[in-house]
Amino acid sequence: MSSNTHGALQKAKKSFQTLFEQAADGILIGNTEGKIIDANTSICEMTGYEKKELIGNNIMILFTKEELKKKPLEYEQLNAGKSVLRERKILKKDGKEIYVEMNTKKVADGRLQAYIRDITDRVKAQKKINEKNCELIKTRKNLETSNAQLLQLNKQLEEQKAELIRAKEKAEESDKLKSNFLANMSHEIRTPMNGIIGFAKLLENPGLSGERHQDFVRIIVQSGKRMLNIINDLIDISRIESGYTNLQKMNTDINKILLEHYEFFKYEAEAKNIKLNIHLEEPHKELILYTDPAKLTQILNNLLKNAIKFTNEGQIDFGYKKKNKRFLFFVKDTGIGIEHQMQNKIFERFRQVNMDSARPYEGTGLGLAISKAFIQMMGGSIYVDSEPGKGSVFSFTLPVENPVAEKNQE
Ligand code: ADP
């Protein structure tokens, strides 16, 4: 070898040595069993070992047992000519661990060459990012939970608001009903009172004919009865509301009660040119039901009085049908009828369809509320089916209670 060639080789070797030693990444050269043949300055700085401590040792000294168990060194792949890029933990001489990225390959002369880059800062930053991410996910979850709770709360508040509005409307309605009732009541009482006082005064006239006298007395008696009805209704509704109403059940002949009503209301209906028809099952027989006759009478009175009051032409049919274990009583008229939205409301106390000050019909709005309460006490129900301008059917059921022997009666 010429001295020139030798000099060039020496130069190339030195240049390679400089590149090897001063490379930014750590470099290890080893044989296929992992024995370290050479190491550069970077790997020594990274691990804290001196070059001589590394050379001759197996690369395994740079890893903990757990690390090797978790990520074994992959000689098989390397021998097959593949390069292996792994993130690993290296155990430094001082016992501390650092994170590295290790890129290993078998080079042409059969040696293994590993490029090792310290990525501890990157891994730590990544860890922090992951932690922050976890926190963010947690915060998001908490926010989602809070949001759901807020939505639920909002829903509850909306419901409570709607409930309050309903209660307010009900209270206003009830207030309106009460003041209407009071205005109505003073009118209802004053009218018969004026009748009684006015016609009683007229009776004082000594020149009054016998016929006129009779007419005035009739008006006074009618007004007195009207007063009595109002007072009775008031007593009934306050008894119902305070829970003081009792049933006085006894063996009651239904046919007889209905026929009495027919006889009583026939003339009142005729006076308005209305035909009153009664419908009984086996009218000539006694039909005994164990019930409260006074309350049944009062219910039928209310329904028939209303039917006549709210009918101007046509007819009124009333009676009963026996259906399974119930009696179905009905009062059907061809009167003014009731709008659909009022059909449930008319059973509330004080409630009248027409509540204007210029009401065309007299009444206190208590009759149906009292009837409904009595019917429910007796184990039945009341319904209305009506079409404005065509008429109404009020029906109510009473359970069939078999008559009892006289001695057991209340
Ligand atoms: P009142 O007859 O004293 O007003 P009710 O409680 O008996 O009180 O009836 C309440 C309201 O129901 C009446 O004011 C009327 O508006 C309506 N009503 C009851 N019966 C009839 C009917 N047969 N036809 C039409 N409307 C009726």
mmCIF file with all atom_site columns, N, CA, C and O in Angstrom, residues 202-252:
data_model
loop_
_atom_site.group_PDB
_atom_site.id
_atom_site.type_symbol
_atom_site.label_atom_id
_atom_site.label_alt_id
_atom_site.label_comp_id
_atom_site.label_asym_id
_atom_site.label_entity_id
_atom_site.label_seq_id
_atom_site.pdbx_PDB_ins_code
_atom_site.Cartn_x
_atom_site.Cartn_y
_atom_site.Cartn_z
_atom_site.occupancy
_atom_site.B_iso_or_equiv
_atom_site.pdbx_formal_charge
_atom_site.auth_seq_id
_atom_site.auth_comp_id
_atom_site.auth_asym_id
_atom_site.auth_atom_id
_atom_site.pdbx_PDB_model_num
ATOM 1   N N  . LEU A 1 202 ? -150.348 44.366 48.353 1.00 0.00 ? 202 LEU A N  1
ATOM 2   C CA . LEU A 1 202 ? -151.524 44.506 47.490 1.00 0.00 ? 202 LEU A CA 1
ATOM 3   C C  . LEU A 1 202 ? -152.760 43.849 48.125 1.00 0.00 ? 202 LEU A C  1
ATOM 4   O O  . LEU A 1 202 ? -153.885 44.274 47.935 1.00 0.00 ? 202 LEU A O  1
ATOM 5   N N  . LEU A 1 203 ? -152.509 42.778 48.927 1.00 0.00 ? 203 LEU A N  1
ATOM 6   C CA . LEU A 1 203 ? -153.611 42.073 49.578 1.00 0.00 ? 203 LEU A CA 1
ATOM 7   C C  . LEU A 1 203 ? -154.355 42.984 50.575 1.00 0.00 ? 203 LEU A C  1
ATOM 8   O O  . LEU A 1 203 ? -155.505 42.737 50.927 1.00 0.00 ? 203 LEU A O  1
ATOM 9   N N  . GLU A 1 204 ? -153.628 44.035 51.030 1.00 0.00 ? 204 GLU A N  1
ATOM 10  C CA . GLU A 1 204 ? -154.229 44.944 52.015 1.00 0.00 ? 204 GLU A CA 1
ATOM 11  C C  . GLU A 1 204 ? -155.359 45.770 51.400 1.00 0.00 ? 204 GLU A C  1
ATOM 12  O O  . GLU A 1 204 ? -156.176 46.358 52.095 1.00 0.00 ? 204 GLU A O  1
ATOM 13  N N  . ASN A 1 205 ? -155.376 45.822 50.070 1.00 0.00 ? 205 ASN A N  1
ATOM 14  C CA . ASN A 1 205 ? -156.421 46.616 49.391 1.00 0.00 ? 205 ASN A CA 1
ATOM 15  C C  . ASN A 1 205 ? -157.802 46.003 49.635 1.00 0.00 ? 205 ASN A C  1
ATOM 16  O O  . ASN A 1 205 ? -158.087 44.885 49.212 1.00 0.00 ? 205 ASN A O  1
ATOM 17  N N  . PRO A 1 206 ? -158.693 46.735 50.361 1.00 0.00 ? 206 PRO A N  1
ATOM 18  C CA . PRO A 1 206 ? -159.995 46.162 50.743 1.00 0.00 ? 206 PRO A CA 1
ATOM 19  C C  . PRO A 1 206 ? -160.915 45.919 49.530 1.00 0.00 ? 206 PRO A C  1
ATOM 20  O O  . PRO A 1 206 ? -161.748 45.028 49.548 1.00 0.00 ? 206 PRO A O  1
ATOM 21  N N  . GLY A 1 207 ? -160.668 46.623 48.439 1.00 0.00 ? 207 GLY A N  1
ATOM 22  C CA . GLY A 1 207 ? -161.567 46.489 47.286 1.00 0.00 ? 207 GLY A CA 1
ATOM 23  C C  . GLY A 1 207 ? -161.175 45.363 46.353 1.00 0.00 ? 207 GLY A C  1
ATOM 24  O O  . GLY A 1 207 ? -161.696 45.286 45.234 1.00 0.00 ? 207 GLY A O  1
ATOM 25  N N  . LEU A 1 208 ? -160.242 44.456 46.771 1.00 0.00 ? 208 LEU A N  1
ATOM 26  C CA . LEU A 1 208 ? -159.728 43.421 45.884 1.00 0.00 ? 208 LEU A CA 1
ATOM 27  C C  . LEU A 1 208 ? -160.769 42.334 45.622 1.00 0.00 ? 208 LEU A C  1
ATOM 28  O O  . LEU A 1 208 ? -161.442 41.869 46.556 1.00 0.00 ? 208 LEU A O  1
ATOM 29  N N  . SER A 1 209 ? -160.928 41.923 44.355 1.00 0.00 ? 209 SER A N  1
ATOM 30  C CA . SER A 1 209 ? -161.907 40.880 44.050 1.00 0.00 ? 209 SER A CA 1
ATOM 31  C C  . SER A 1 209 ? -161.369 39.543 44.564 1.00 0.00 ? 209 SER A C  1
ATOM 32  O O  . SER A 1 209 ? -160.156 39.375 44.736 1.00 0.00 ? 209 SER A O  1
ATOM 33  N N  . GLY A 1 210 ? -162.286 38.624 44.767 1.00 0.00 ? 210 GLY A N  1
ATOM 34  C CA . GLY A 1 210 ? -161.905 37.288 45.266 1.00 0.00 ? 210 GLY A CA 1
ATOM 35  C C  . GLY A 1 210 ? -160.906 36.617 44.343 1.00 0.00 ? 210 GLY A C  1
ATOM 36  O O  . GLY A 1 210 ? -159.931 35.994 44.779 1.00 0.00 ? 210 GLY A O  1
ATOM 37  N N  . GLU A 1 211 ? -161.104 36.785 43.029 1.00 0.00 ? 211 GLU A N  1
ATOM 38  C CA . GLU A 1 211 ? -160.217 36.147 42.054 1.00 0.00 ? 211 GLU A CA 1
ATOM 39  C C  . GLU A 1 211 ? -158.782 36.712 42.121 1.00 0.00 ? 211 GLU A C  1
ATOM 40  O O  . GLU A 1 211 ? -157.806 35.972 42.141 1.00 0.00 ? 211 GLU A O  1
ATOM 41  N N  . ARG A 1 212 ? -158.722 38.064 42.159 1.00 0.00 ? 212 ARG A N  1
ATOM 42  C CA . ARG A 1 212 ? -157.425 38.737 42.244 1.00 0.00 ? 212 ARG A CA 1
ATOM 43  C C  . ARG A 1 212 ? -156.695 38.323 43.521 1.00 0.00 ? 212 ARG A C  1
ATOM 44  O O  . ARG A 1 212 ? -155.497 38.058 43.522 1.00 0.00 ? 212 ARG A O  1
ATOM 45  N N  . HIS A 1 213 ? -157.513 38.268 44.609 1.00 0.00 ? 213 HIS A N  1
ATOM 46  C CA . HIS A 1 213 ? -156.995 37.863 45.908 1.00 0.00 ? 213 HIS A CA 1
ATOM 47  C C  . HIS A 1 213 ? -156.311 36.496 45.811 1.00 0.00 ? 213 HIS A C  1
ATOM 48  O O  . HIS A 1 213 ? -155.175 36.297 46.252 1.00 0.00 ? 213 HIS A O  1
ATOM 49  N N  . GLN A 1 214 ? -157.033 35.568 45.159 1.00 0.00 ? 214 GLN A N  1
ATOM 50  C CA . GLN A 1 214 ? -156.504 34.208 44.965 1.00 0.00 ? 214 GLN A CA 1
ATOM 51  C C  . GLN A 1 214 ? -155.199 34.221 44.169 1.00 0.00 ? 214 GLN A C  1
ATOM 52  O O  . GLN A 1 214 ? -154.224 33.541 44.525 1.00 0.00 ? 214 GLN A O  1
ATOM 53  N N  . ASP A 1 215 ? -155.175 35.041 43.079 1.00 0.00 ? 215 ASP A N  1
ATOM 54  C CA . ASP A 1 215 ? -153.973 35.128 42.237 1.00 0.00 ? 215 ASP A CA 1
ATOM 55  C C  . ASP A 1 215 ? -152.772 35.603 43.045 1.00 0.00 ? 215 ASP A C  1
ATOM 56  O O  . ASP A 1 215 ? -151.670 35.042 42.957 1.00 0.00 ? 215 ASP A O  1
ATOM 57  N N  . PHE A 1 216 ? -153.025 36.665 43.859 1.00 0.00 ? 216 PHE A N  1
ATOM 58  C CA . PHE A 1 216 ? -151.918 37.229 44.630 1.00 0.00 ? 216 PHE A CA 1
ATOM 59  C C  . PHE A 1 216 ? -151.393 36.226 45.648 1.00 0.00 ? 216 PHE A C  1
ATOM 60  O O  . PHE A 1 216 ? -150.182 36.088 45.834 1.00 0.00 ? 216 PHE A O  1
ATOM 61  N N  . VAL A 1 217 ? -152.355 35.508 46.300 1.00 0.00 ? 217 VAL A N  1
ATOM 62  C CA . VAL A 1 217 ? -151.928 34.510 47.291 1.00 0.00 ? 217 VAL A CA 1
ATOM 63  C C  . VAL A 1 217 ? -151.082 33.430 46.589 1.00 0.00 ? 217 VAL A C  1
ATOM 64  O O  . VAL A 1 217 ? -150.041 32.993 47.095 1.00 0.00 ? 217 VAL A O  1
ATOM 65  N N  . ARG A 1 218 ? -151.525 33.036 45.380 1.00 0.00 ? 218 ARG A N  1
ATOM 66  C CA . ARG A 1 218 ? -150.792 32.014 44.620 1.00 0.00 ? 218 ARG A CA 1
ATOM 67  C C  . ARG A 1 218 ? -149.350 32.492 44.325 1.00 0.00 ? 218 ARG A C  1
ATOM 68  O O  . ARG A 1 218 ? -148.376 31.750 44.502 1.00 0.00 ? 218 ARG A O  1
ATOM 69  N N  . ILE A 1 219 ? -149.237 33.776 43.943 1.00 0.00 ? 219 ILE A N  1
ATOM 70  C CA . ILE A 1 219 ? -147.899 34.319 43.642 1.00 0.00 ? 219 ILE A CA 1
ATOM 71  C C  . ILE A 1 219 ? -147.032 34.334 44.905 1.00 0.00 ? 219 ILE A C  1
ATOM 72  O O  . ILE A 1 219 ? -145.848 33.976 44.889 1.00 0.00 ? 219 ILE A O  1
ATOM 73  N N  . ILE A 1 220 ? -147.681 34.725 46.036 1.00 0.00 ? 220 ILE A N  1
ATOM 74  C CA . ILE A 1 220 ? -146.921 34.759 47.306 1.00 0.00 ? 220 ILE A CA 1
ATOM 75  C C  . ILE A 1 220 ? -146.427 33.354 47.670 1.00 0.00 ? 220 ILE A C  1
ATOM 76  O O  . ILE A 1 220 ? -145.256 33.156 48.029 1.00 0.00 ? 220 ILE A O  1
ATOM 77  N N  . VAL A 1 221 ? -147.331 32.353 47.535 1.00 0.00 ? 221 VAL A N  1
ATOM 78  C CA . VAL A 1 221 ? -146.939 30.976 47.880 1.00 0.00 ? 221 VAL A CA 1
ATOM 79  C C  . VAL A 1 221 ? -145.807 30.510 46.963 1.00 0.00 ? 221 VAL A C  1
ATOM 80  O O  . VAL A 1 221 ? -144.811 29.928 47.418 1.00 0.00 ? 221 VAL A O  1
ATOM 81  N N  . GLN A 1 222 ? -145.924 30.810 45.642 1.00 0.00 ? 222 GLN A N  1
ATOM 82  C CA . GLN A 1 222 ? -144.886 30.401 44.672 1.00 0.00 ? 222 GLN A CA 1
ATOM 83  C C  . GLN A 1 222 ? -143.536 31.029 45.014 1.00 0.00 ? 222 GLN A C  1
ATOM 84  O O  . GLN A 1 222 ? -142.497 30.357 44.999 1.00 0.00 ? 222 GLN A O  1
ATOM 85  N N  . SER A 1 223 ? -143.584 32.330 45.351 1.00 0.00 ? 223 SER A N  1
ATOM 86  C CA . SER A 1 223 ? -142.340 33.030 45.705 1.00 0.00 ? 223 SER A CA 1
ATOM 87  C C  . SER A 1 223 ? -141.733 32.424 46.965 1.00 0.00 ? 223 SER A C  1
ATOM 88  O O  . SER A 1 223 ? -140.510 32.252 47.066 1.00 0.00 ? 223 SER A O  1
ATOM 89  N N  . GLY A 1 224 ? -142.598 32.103 47.925 1.00 0.00 ? 224 GLY A N  1
ATOM 90  C CA . GLY A 1 224 ? -142.130 31.490 49.172 1.00 0.00 ? 224 GLY A CA 1
ATOM 91  C C  . GLY A 1 224 ? -141.460 30.158 48.881 1.00 0.00 ? 224 GLY A C  1
ATOM 92  O O  . GLY A 1 224 ? -140.393 29.847 49.421 1.00 0.00 ? 224 GLY A O  1
ATOM 93  N N  . LYS A 1 225 ? -142.073 29.371 47.966 1.00 0.00 ? 225 LYS A N  1
ATOM 94  C CA . LYS A 1 225 ? -141.501 28.057 47.620 1.00 0.00 ? 225 LYS A CA 1
ATOM 95  C C  . LYS A 1 225 ? -140.143 28.234 46.960 1.00 0.00 ? 225 LYS A C  1
ATOM 96  O O  . LYS A 1 225 ? -139.204 27.466 47.213 1.00 0.00 ? 225 LYS A O  1
ATOM 97  N N  . ARG A 1 226 ? -140.064 29.270 46.095 1.00 0.00 ? 226 ARG A N  1
ATOM 98  C CA . ARG A 1 226 ? -138.796 29.512 45.394 1.00 0.00 ? 226 ARG A CA 1
ATOM 99  C C  . ARG A 1 226 ? -137.691 29.848 46.403 1.00 0.00 ? 226 ARG A C  1
ATOM 100 O O  . ARG A 1 226 ? -136.563 29.351 46.309 1.00 0.00 ? 226 ARG A O  1
ATOM 101 N N  . MET A 1 227 ? -138.079 30.680 47.410 1.00 0.00 ? 227 MET A N  1
ATOM 102 C CA . MET A 1 227 ? -137.125 31.027 48.478 1.00 0.00 ? 227 MET A CA 1
ATOM 103 C C  . MET A 1 227 ? -136.667 29.770 49.214 1.00 0.00 ? 227 MET A C  1
ATOM 104 O O  . MET A 1 227 ? -135.493 29.589 49.511 1.00 0.00 ? 227 MET A O  1
ATOM 105 N N  . LEU A 1 228 ? -137.677 28.938 49.534 1.00 0.00 ? 228 LEU A N  1
ATOM 106 C CA . LEU A 1 228 ? -137.376 27.722 50.290 1.00 0.00 ? 228 LEU A CA 1
ATOM 107 C C  . LEU A 1 228 ? -136.427 26.815 49.508 1.00 0.00 ? 228 LEU A C  1
ATOM 108 O O  . LEU A 1 228 ? -135.485 26.235 50.075 1.00 0.00 ? 228 LEU A O  1
ATOM 109 N N  . ASN A 1 229 ? -136.671 26.710 48.180 1.00 0.00 ? 229 ASN A N  1
ATOM 110 C CA . ASN A 1 229 ? -135.796 25.889 47.339 1.00 0.00 ? 229 ASN A CA 1
ATOM 111 C C  . ASN A 1 229 ? -134.356 26.389 47.384 1.00 0.00 ? 229 ASN A C  1
ATOM 112 O O  . ASN A 1 229 ? -133.410 25.591 47.495 1.00 0.00 ? 229 ASN A O  1
ATOM 113 N N  . ILE A 1 230 ? -134.215 27.727 47.292 1.00 0.00 ? 230 ILE A N  1
ATOM 114 C CA . ILE A 1 230 ? -132.851 28.295 47.304 1.00 0.00 ? 230 ILE A CA 1
ATOM 115 C C  . ILE A 1 230 ? -132.179 27.972 48.640 1.00 0.00 ? 230 ILE A C  1
ATOM 116 O O  . ILE A 1 230 ? -131.025 27.523 48.695 1.00 0.00 ? 230 ILE A O  1
ATOM 117 N N  . ILE A 1 231 ? -132.928 28.184 49.722 1.00 0.00 ? 231 ILE A N  1
ATOM 118 C CA . ILE A 1 231 ? -132.355 27.936 51.055 1.00 0.00 ? 231 ILE A CA 1
ATOM 119 C C  . ILE A 1 231 ? -131.988 26.454 51.204 1.00 0.00 ? 231 ILE A C  1
ATOM 120 O O  . ILE A 1 231 ? -130.905 26.109 51.691 1.00 0.00 ? 231 ILE A O  1
ATOM 121 N N  . ASN A 1 232 ? -132.879 25.568 50.718 1.00 0.00 ? 232 ASN A N  1
ATOM 122 C CA . ASN A 1 232 ? -132.590 24.128 50.804 1.00 0.00 ? 232 ASN A CA 1
ATOM 123 C C  . ASN A 1 232 ? -131.341 23.763 50.015 1.00 0.00 ? 232 ASN A C  1
ATOM 124 O O  . ASN A 1 232 ? -130.502 22.979 50.485 1.00 0.00 ? 232 ASN A O  1
ATOM 125 N N  . ASP A 1 233 ? -131.219 24.360 48.811 1.00 0.00 ? 233 ASP A N  1
ATOM 126 C CA . ASP A 1 233 ? -130.022 24.082 47.999 1.00 0.00 ? 233 ASP A CA 1
ATOM 127 C C  . ASP A 1 233 ? -128.762 24.524 48.734 1.00 0.00 ? 233 ASP A C  1
ATOM 128 O O  . ASP A 1 233 ? -127.750 23.819 48.746 1.00 0.00 ? 233 ASP A O  1
ATOM 129 N N  . LEU A 1 234 ? -128.822 25.706 49.354 1.00 0.00 ? 234 LEU A N  1
ATOM 130 C CA . LEU A 1 234 ? -127.648 26.217 50.073 1.00 0.00 ? 234 LEU A CA 1
ATOM 131 C C  . LEU A 1 234 ? -127.281 25.303 51.236 1.00 0.00 ? 234 LEU A C  1
ATOM 132 O O  . LEU A 1 234 ? -126.105 25.021 51.481 1.00 0.00 ? 234 LEU A O  1
ATOM 133 N N  . ILE A 1 235 ? -128.331 24.851 51.958 1.00 0.00 ? 235 ILE A N  1
ATOM 134 C CA . ILE A 1 235 ? -128.051 23.946 53.087 1.00 0.00 ? 235 ILE A CA 1
ATOM 135 C C  . ILE A 1 235 ? -127.440 22.644 52.560 1.00 0.00 ? 235 ILE A C  1
ATOM 136 O O  . ILE A 1 235 ? -126.456 22.142 53.109 1.00 0.00 ? 235 ILE A O  1
ATOM 137 N N  . ASP A 1 236 ? -128.030 22.135 51.466 1.00 0.00 ? 236 ASP A N  1
ATOM 138 C CA . ASP A 1 236 ? -127.523 20.864 50.919 1.00 0.00 ? 236 ASP A CA 1
ATOM 139 C C  . ASP A 1 236 ? -126.060 20.967 50.513 1.00 0.00 ? 236 ASP A C  1
ATOM 140 O O  . ASP A 1 236 ? -125.249 20.104 50.850 1.00 0.00 ? 236 ASP A O  1
ATOM 141 N N  . ILE A 1 237 ? -125.719 22.040 49.769 1.00 0.00 ? 237 ILE A N  1
ATOM 142 C CA . ILE A 1 237 ? -124.337 22.132 49.263 1.00 0.00 ? 237 ILE A CA 1
ATOM 143 C C  . ILE A 1 237 ? -123.357 22.302 50.427 1.00 0.00 ? 237 ILE A C  1
ATOM 144 O O  . ILE A 1 237 ? -122.262 21.727 50.419 1.00 0.00 ? 237 ILE A O  1
ATOM 145 N N  . SER A 1 238 ? -123.762 23.067 51.478 1.00 0.00 ? 238 SER A N  1
ATOM 146 C CA . SER A 1 238 ? -122.806 23.227 52.577 1.00 0.00 ? 238 SER A CA 1
ATOM 147 C C  . SER A 1 238 ? -122.684 21.931 53.369 1.00 0.00 ? 238 SER A C  1
ATOM 148 O O  . SER A 1 238 ? -121.595 21.595 53.839 1.00 0.00 ? 238 SER A O  1
ATOM 149 N N  . ARG A 1 239 ? -123.789 21.158 53.453 1.00 0.00 ? 239 ARG A N  1
ATOM 150 C CA . ARG A 1 239 ? -123.690 19.841 54.129 1.00 0.00 ? 239 ARG A CA 1
ATOM 151 C C  . ARG A 1 239 ? -122.782 18.905 53.338 1.00 0.00 ? 239 ARG A C  1
ATOM 152 O O  . ARG A 1 239 ? -121.957 18.188 53.910 1.00 0.00 ? 239 ARG A O  1
ATOM 153 N N  . ILE A 1 240 ? -122.952 18.925 52.022 1.00 0.00 ? 240 ILE A N  1
ATOM 154 C CA . ILE A 1 240 ? -122.117 18.055 51.169 1.00 0.00 ? 240 ILE A CA 1
ATOM 155 C C  . ILE A 1 240 ? -120.645 18.408 51.360 1.00 0.00 ? 240 ILE A C  1
ATOM 156 O O  . ILE A 1 240 ? -119.791 17.548 51.572 1.00 0.00 ? 240 ILE A O  1
ATOM 157 N N  . GLU A 1 241 ? -120.364 19.715 51.328 1.00 0.00 ? 241 GLU A N  1
ATOM 158 C CA . GLU A 1 241 ? -118.958 20.131 51.405 1.00 0.00 ? 241 GLU A CA 1
ATOM 159 C C  . GLU A 1 241 ? -118.346 19.892 52.766 1.00 0.00 ? 241 GLU A C  1
ATOM 160 O O  . GLU A 1 241 ? -117.143 19.673 52.882 1.00 0.00 ? 241 GLU A O  1
ATOM 161 N N  . SER A 1 242 ? -119.179 19.912 53.805 1.00 0.00 ? 242 SER A N  1
ATOM 162 C CA . SER A 1 242 ? -118.588 19.647 55.129 1.00 0.00 ? 242 SER A CA 1
ATOM 163 C C  . SER A 1 242 ? -118.716 18.169 55.503 1.00 0.00 ? 242 SER A C  1
ATOM 164 O O  . SER A 1 242 ? -118.322 17.779 56.598 1.00 0.00 ? 242 SER A O  1
ATOM 165 N N  . GLY A 1 243 ? -119.235 17.370 54.581 1.00 0.00 ? 243 GLY A N  1
ATOM 166 C CA . GLY A 1 243 ? -119.290 15.921 54.806 1.00 0.00 ? 243 GLY A CA 1
ATOM 167 C C  . GLY A 1 243 ? -120.388 15.487 55.768 1.00 0.00 ? 243 GLY A C  1
ATOM 168 O O  . GLY A 1 243 ? -120.281 14.432 56.390 1.00 0.00 ? 243 GLY A O  1
ATOM 169 N N  . TYR A 1 244 ? -121.424 16.318 55.907 1.00 0.00 ? 244 TYR A N  1
ATOM 170 C CA . TYR A 1 244 ? -122.486 15.977 56.857 1.00 0.00 ? 244 TYR A CA 1
ATOM 171 C C  . TYR A 1 244 ? -123.712 15.328 56.215 1.00 0.00 ? 244 TYR A C  1
ATOM 172 O O  . TYR A 1 244 ? -124.748 15.217 56.851 1.00 0.00 ? 244 TYR A O  1
ATOM 173 N N  . THR A 1 245 ? -123.593 14.936 54.945 1.00 0.00 ? 245 THR A N  1
ATOM 174 C CA . THR A 1 245 ? -124.765 14.347 54.289 1.00 0.00 ? 245 THR A CA 1
ATOM 175 C C  . THR A 1 245 ? -124.796 12.849 54.545 1.00 0.00 ? 245 THR A C  1
ATOM 176 O O  . THR A 1 245 ? -123.785 12.173 54.372 1.00 0.00 ? 245 THR A O  1
ATOM 177 N N  . ASN A 1 246 ? -125.957 12.353 54.990 1.00 0.00 ? 246 ASN A N  1
ATOM 178 C CA . ASN A 1 246 ? -126.103 10.911 55.215 1.00 0.00 ? 246 ASN A CA 1
ATOM 179 C C  . ASN A 1 246 ? -127.127 10.346 54.251 1.00 0.00 ? 246 ASN A C  1
ATOM 180 O O  . ASN A 1 246 ? -128.022 11.050 53.814 1.00 0.00 ? 246 ASN A O  1
ATOM 181 N N  . LEU A 1 247 ? -126.961 9.072  53.977 1.00 0.00 ? 247 LEU A N  1
ATOM 182 C CA . LEU A 1 247 ? -127.986 8.414  53.157 1.00 0.00 ? 247 LEU A CA 1
ATOM 183 C C  . LEU A 1 247 ? -129.024 7.815  54.094 1.00 0.00 ? 247 LEU A C  1
ATOM 184 O O  . LEU A 1 247 ? -128.690 7.273  55.143 1.00 0.00 ? 247 LEU A O  1
ATOM 185 N N  . GLN A 1 248 ? -130.295 7.950  53.725 1.00 0.00 ? 248 GLN A N  1
ATOM 186 C CA . GLN A 1 248 ? -131.375 7.325  54.507 1.00 0.00 ? 248 GLN A CA 1
ATOM 187 C C  . GLN A 1 248 ? -132.009 6.280  53.605 1.00 0.00 ? 248 GLN A C  1
ATOM 188 O O  . GLN A 1 248 ? -133.026 6.530  52.965 1.00 0.00 ? 248 GLN A O  1
ATOM 189 N N  . LYS A 1 249 ? -131.366 5.128  53.526 1.00 0.00 ? 249 LYS A N  1
ATOM 190 C CA . LYS A 1 249 ? -131.845 4.119  52.574 1.00 0.00 ? 249 LYS A CA 1
ATOM 191 C C  . LYS A 1 249 ? -133.036 3.359  53.121 1.00 0.00 ? 249 LYS A C  1
ATOM 192 O O  . LYS A 1 249 ? -133.100 3.069  54.328 1.00 0.00 ? 249 LYS A O  1
ATOM 193 N N  . MET A 1 250 ? -133.980 3.051  52.226 1.00 0.00 ? 250 MET A N  1
ATOM 194 C CA . MET A 1 250 ? -135.122 2.213  52.595 1.00 0.00 ? 250 MET A CA 1
ATOM 195 C C  . MET A 1 250 ? -135.692 1.582  51.336 1.00 0.00 ? 250 MET A C  1
ATOM 196 O O  . MET A 1 250 ? -135.310 1.968  50.217 1.00 0.00 ? 250 MET A O  1
ATOM 197 N N  . ASN A 1 251 ? -136.593 0.637  51.508 1.00 0.00 ? 251 ASN A N  1
ATOM 198 C CA . ASN A 1 251 ? -137.233 0.035  50.336 1.00 0.00 ? 251 ASN A CA 1
ATOM 199 C C  . ASN A 1 251 ? -138.061 1.107  49.648 1.00 0.00 ? 251 ASN A C  1
ATOM 200 O O  . ASN A 1 251 ? -138.925 1.725  50.263 1.00 0.00 ? 251 ASN A O  1
ATOM 201 N N  . THR A 1 252 ? -137.772 1.339  48.361 1.00 0.00 ? 252 THR A N  1
ATOM 202 C CA . THR A 1 252 ? -138.389 2.465  47.664 1.00 0.00 ? 252 THR A CA 1
ATOM 203 C C  . THR A 1 252 ? -139.040 1.972  46.374 1.00 0.00 ? 252 THR A C  1
ATOM 204 O O  . THR A 1 252 ? -138.385 1.258  45.598 1.00 0.00 ? 252 THR A O  1
#
